[in-house]
Short mmCIF file of N, CA and C in Angstrom, two decimals:
data_model
loop_
_atom_site.label_atom_id
_atom_site.label_comp_id
_atom_site.label_asym_id
_atom_site.label_seq_id
_atom_site.Cartn_x
_atom_site.Cartn_y
_atom_site.Cartn_z
N SER A 1 -18.72 0.17 9.27
CA SER A 1 -18.49 -1.25 9.16
C SER A 1 -17.14 -1.50 8.48
N TRP A 2 -16.62 -2.66 8.72
CA TRP A 2 -15.32 -3.01 8.14
C TRP A 2 -15.38 -3.06 6.62
N ARG A 3 -16.51 -3.49 6.09
CA ARG A 3 -16.64 -3.62 4.64
C ARG A 3 -16.55 -2.24 3.97
N VAL A 4 -17.11 -1.22 4.59
CA VAL A 4 -17.05 0.13 4.03
C VAL A 4 -15.60 0.61 3.99
N LEU A 5 -14.87 0.42 5.09
CA LEU A 5 -13.46 0.80 5.09
C LEU A 5 -12.66 0.02 4.06
N PHE A 6 -12.97 -1.27 3.93
CA PHE A 6 -12.28 -2.11 2.95
C PHE A 6 -12.49 -1.58 1.54
N ARG A 7 -13.66 -1.04 1.27
CA ARG A 7 -13.95 -0.48 -0.05
C ARG A 7 -13.35 0.91 -0.26
N LEU A 8 -13.24 1.70 0.80
CA LEU A 8 -12.76 3.08 0.68
C LEU A 8 -11.24 3.21 0.69
N LEU A 9 -10.55 2.33 1.38
CA LEU A 9 -9.10 2.47 1.49
C LEU A 9 -8.36 2.39 0.15
N PRO A 10 -8.67 1.46 -0.74
CA PRO A 10 -7.93 1.42 -2.01
C PRO A 10 -8.11 2.67 -2.87
N VAL A 11 -9.17 3.42 -2.65
CA VAL A 11 -9.40 4.65 -3.42
C VAL A 11 -8.31 5.68 -3.09
N GLN A 12 -7.72 5.56 -1.92
CA GLN A 12 -6.71 6.52 -1.49
C GLN A 12 -5.38 6.36 -2.23
N VAL A 13 -5.19 5.26 -2.93
CA VAL A 13 -3.95 5.03 -3.67
C VAL A 13 -3.73 6.12 -4.71
N SER A 14 -4.77 6.49 -5.43
CA SER A 14 -4.61 7.54 -6.45
C SER A 14 -4.26 8.88 -5.82
N LEU A 15 -4.80 9.16 -4.65
CA LEU A 15 -4.47 10.39 -3.94
C LEU A 15 -2.99 10.42 -3.54
N LEU A 16 -2.51 9.30 -3.02
CA LEU A 16 -1.11 9.22 -2.62
C LEU A 16 -0.18 9.23 -3.83
N THR A 17 -0.62 8.66 -4.93
CA THR A 17 0.18 8.70 -6.15
C THR A 17 0.29 10.14 -6.66
N GLY A 18 -0.80 10.88 -6.60
CA GLY A 18 -0.77 12.29 -6.97
C GLY A 18 0.16 13.10 -6.09
N ALA A 19 0.17 12.79 -4.79
CA ALA A 19 1.08 13.46 -3.87
C ALA A 19 2.53 13.13 -4.21
N LEU A 20 2.78 11.89 -4.60
CA LEU A 20 4.12 11.49 -5.00
C LEU A 20 4.57 12.27 -6.24
N ILE A 21 3.68 12.38 -7.21
CA ILE A 21 4.01 13.12 -8.43
C ILE A 21 4.27 14.59 -8.12
N ASP A 22 3.46 15.17 -7.24
CA ASP A 22 3.69 16.56 -6.83
C ASP A 22 5.05 16.73 -6.17
N GLY A 23 5.38 15.78 -5.29
CA GLY A 23 6.67 15.86 -4.61
C GLY A 23 7.85 15.71 -5.55
N LEU A 24 7.71 14.83 -6.54
CA LEU A 24 8.79 14.64 -7.51
C LEU A 24 8.95 15.83 -8.44
N SER A 25 7.85 16.53 -8.71
CA SER A 25 7.92 17.68 -9.61
C SER A 25 8.25 18.99 -8.89
N GLY A 26 8.40 18.92 -7.57
CA GLY A 26 8.78 20.12 -6.81
C GLY A 26 7.61 20.96 -6.34
N ASN A 27 6.40 20.52 -6.58
CA ASN A 27 5.21 21.25 -6.11
C ASN A 27 4.95 20.95 -4.64
N PRO A 28 4.22 21.83 -3.93
CA PRO A 28 3.86 21.52 -2.54
C PRO A 28 2.97 20.28 -2.48
N VAL A 29 3.24 19.45 -1.51
CA VAL A 29 2.51 18.17 -1.39
C VAL A 29 1.41 18.33 -0.36
N ARG A 30 0.18 18.08 -0.78
CA ARG A 30 -0.98 18.10 0.12
C ARG A 30 -1.65 16.74 0.06
N VAL A 31 -1.92 16.20 1.25
CA VAL A 31 -2.62 14.92 1.36
C VAL A 31 -3.77 15.13 2.32
N TRP A 32 -4.98 14.90 1.86
CA TRP A 32 -6.21 15.08 2.64
C TRP A 32 -6.29 16.48 3.24
N GLY A 33 -5.80 17.48 2.51
CA GLY A 33 -5.85 18.86 2.95
C GLY A 33 -4.68 19.30 3.81
N TRP A 34 -3.83 18.39 4.19
CA TRP A 34 -2.68 18.71 5.04
C TRP A 34 -1.45 18.92 4.16
N LEU A 35 -0.70 19.94 4.46
CA LEU A 35 0.55 20.19 3.77
C LEU A 35 1.64 19.31 4.37
N VAL A 36 2.26 18.49 3.52
CA VAL A 36 3.31 17.57 3.97
C VAL A 36 4.67 18.27 3.78
N PRO A 37 5.46 18.38 4.84
CA PRO A 37 6.75 19.08 4.71
C PRO A 37 7.80 18.23 3.99
N VAL A 38 7.79 18.29 2.68
CA VAL A 38 8.74 17.54 1.86
C VAL A 38 9.59 18.55 1.11
N THR A 39 10.91 18.43 1.24
CA THR A 39 11.79 19.41 0.60
C THR A 39 12.53 18.84 -0.61
N THR A 40 12.73 17.52 -0.64
CA THR A 40 13.45 16.91 -1.76
C THR A 40 12.61 15.79 -2.37
N PRO A 41 12.89 15.43 -3.62
CA PRO A 41 12.17 14.31 -4.22
C PRO A 41 12.37 12.99 -3.46
N ALA A 42 13.55 12.81 -2.88
CA ALA A 42 13.79 11.59 -2.10
C ALA A 42 12.87 11.51 -0.89
N GLU A 43 12.65 12.64 -0.24
CA GLU A 43 11.71 12.66 0.90
C GLU A 43 10.29 12.38 0.44
N ALA A 44 9.94 12.86 -0.75
CA ALA A 44 8.59 12.61 -1.29
C ALA A 44 8.40 11.13 -1.55
N VAL A 45 9.41 10.48 -2.09
CA VAL A 45 9.33 9.03 -2.35
C VAL A 45 9.23 8.26 -1.04
N THR A 46 10.06 8.64 -0.07
CA THR A 46 10.03 7.96 1.23
C THR A 46 8.67 8.12 1.92
N ALA A 47 8.16 9.34 1.95
CA ALA A 47 6.87 9.59 2.59
C ALA A 47 5.75 8.84 1.88
N SER A 48 5.78 8.83 0.55
CA SER A 48 4.74 8.14 -0.21
C SER A 48 4.82 6.63 0.00
N CYS A 49 6.02 6.09 0.05
CA CYS A 49 6.18 4.64 0.28
C CYS A 49 5.67 4.24 1.66
N ILE A 50 5.97 5.06 2.65
CA ILE A 50 5.47 4.77 4.01
C ILE A 50 3.95 4.83 4.04
N ALA A 51 3.38 5.87 3.42
CA ALA A 51 1.91 6.01 3.40
C ALA A 51 1.26 4.85 2.65
N LEU A 52 1.86 4.43 1.53
CA LEU A 52 1.29 3.32 0.77
C LEU A 52 1.40 2.00 1.53
N ALA A 53 2.49 1.82 2.26
CA ALA A 53 2.64 0.61 3.08
C ALA A 53 1.60 0.58 4.19
N ILE A 54 1.39 1.71 4.85
CA ILE A 54 0.36 1.80 5.89
C ILE A 54 -1.02 1.53 5.30
N LEU A 55 -1.26 2.07 4.12
CA LEU A 55 -2.54 1.85 3.44
C LEU A 55 -2.74 0.37 3.11
N ALA A 56 -1.68 -0.29 2.65
CA ALA A 56 -1.78 -1.72 2.34
C ALA A 56 -2.07 -2.53 3.60
N LEU A 57 -1.39 -2.21 4.70
CA LEU A 57 -1.65 -2.91 5.95
C LEU A 57 -3.08 -2.67 6.45
N ALA A 58 -3.54 -1.44 6.34
CA ALA A 58 -4.91 -1.13 6.77
C ALA A 58 -5.93 -1.85 5.91
N THR A 59 -5.67 -1.95 4.61
CA THR A 59 -6.59 -2.68 3.72
C THR A 59 -6.63 -4.15 4.09
N GLY A 60 -5.48 -4.74 4.36
CA GLY A 60 -5.44 -6.15 4.78
C GLY A 60 -6.15 -6.38 6.09
N LEU A 61 -5.95 -5.46 7.04
CA LEU A 61 -6.60 -5.59 8.34
C LEU A 61 -8.12 -5.48 8.21
N THR A 62 -8.58 -4.53 7.42
CA THR A 62 -10.04 -4.40 7.26
C THR A 62 -10.63 -5.59 6.51
N ALA A 63 -9.88 -6.17 5.56
CA ALA A 63 -10.37 -7.37 4.88
C ALA A 63 -10.50 -8.53 5.86
N PHE A 64 -9.50 -8.68 6.73
CA PHE A 64 -9.54 -9.74 7.73
C PHE A 64 -10.71 -9.54 8.69
N CYS A 65 -10.84 -8.33 9.21
CA CYS A 65 -11.92 -8.04 10.17
C CYS A 65 -13.30 -8.20 9.52
N SER A 66 -13.40 -7.80 8.27
CA SER A 66 -14.67 -7.94 7.55
C SER A 66 -15.04 -9.41 7.39
N ALA A 67 -14.04 -10.23 7.03
CA ALA A 67 -14.30 -11.66 6.87
C ALA A 67 -14.68 -12.31 8.20
N ARG A 68 -14.00 -11.92 9.27
CA ARG A 68 -14.32 -12.48 10.59
C ARG A 68 -15.73 -12.09 11.04
N THR A 69 -16.08 -10.84 10.82
CA THR A 69 -17.40 -10.36 11.20
C THR A 69 -18.48 -11.06 10.39
N SER A 70 -18.24 -11.20 9.10
CA SER A 70 -19.20 -11.86 8.22
C SER A 70 -19.36 -13.33 8.61
N GLY A 71 -18.25 -13.98 8.91
CA GLY A 71 -18.32 -15.39 9.31
C GLY A 71 -19.07 -15.57 10.61
N ALA A 72 -18.84 -14.70 11.58
CA ALA A 72 -19.53 -14.79 12.87
C ALA A 72 -21.03 -14.55 12.69
N LEU A 73 -21.37 -13.58 11.85
CA LEU A 73 -22.78 -13.30 11.59
C LEU A 73 -23.44 -14.48 10.89
N GLN A 74 -22.75 -15.07 9.93
CA GLN A 74 -23.31 -16.22 9.21
C GLN A 74 -23.51 -17.40 10.16
N LYS A 75 -22.56 -17.63 11.07
CA LYS A 75 -22.72 -18.72 12.04
C LYS A 75 -23.92 -18.47 12.94
N ARG A 76 -24.09 -17.23 13.37
CA ARG A 76 -25.21 -16.90 14.26
C ARG A 76 -26.54 -17.10 13.55
N VAL A 77 -26.63 -16.66 12.30
CA VAL A 77 -27.88 -16.81 11.54
C VAL A 77 -28.18 -18.28 11.29
N THR A 78 -27.16 -19.05 10.95
CA THR A 78 -27.35 -20.48 10.69
C THR A 78 -27.80 -21.20 11.96
N ALA A 79 -27.17 -20.89 13.10
CA ALA A 79 -27.56 -21.52 14.36
C ALA A 79 -28.99 -21.15 14.74
N ASP A 80 -29.37 -19.90 14.52
CA ASP A 80 -30.74 -19.47 14.83
C ASP A 80 -31.74 -20.17 13.91
N LEU A 81 -31.40 -20.31 12.65
CA LEU A 81 -32.29 -21.00 11.72
C LEU A 81 -32.45 -22.47 12.09
N ARG A 82 -31.36 -23.13 12.46
CA ARG A 82 -31.45 -24.54 12.89
C ARG A 82 -32.32 -24.67 14.13
N ARG A 83 -32.14 -23.74 15.07
CA ARG A 83 -32.92 -23.80 16.30
C ARG A 83 -34.41 -23.64 15.99
N ARG A 84 -34.75 -22.73 15.07
CA ARG A 84 -36.17 -22.52 14.70
C ARG A 84 -36.74 -23.75 14.01
N VAL A 85 -35.97 -24.38 13.16
CA VAL A 85 -36.45 -25.56 12.43
C VAL A 85 -36.69 -26.71 13.39
N LEU A 86 -35.83 -26.88 14.36
CA LEU A 86 -35.96 -28.00 15.30
C LEU A 86 -37.03 -27.79 16.35
N GLU A 87 -37.51 -26.56 16.49
CA GLU A 87 -38.57 -26.34 17.50
C GLU A 87 -39.90 -26.78 17.02
#
């Protein structure tokens, strides 16, 4: 569901921040088990900024989709309840 993704995506910020710190300190950068080919601290900052921007967009998209789904479900339940009351 969209709500689950909306709750899980912000947790990834700490993972990406750790990857940024690893890249700045010269350690190998691993994100979700994948080795990221970063050779300079500038590349680590660029890669982390791109990943954080994508994460922010994905969080916004899931929030929007979650709200739309919730609103549609609420309208359907309200319409069904009105129909039952009027019968």
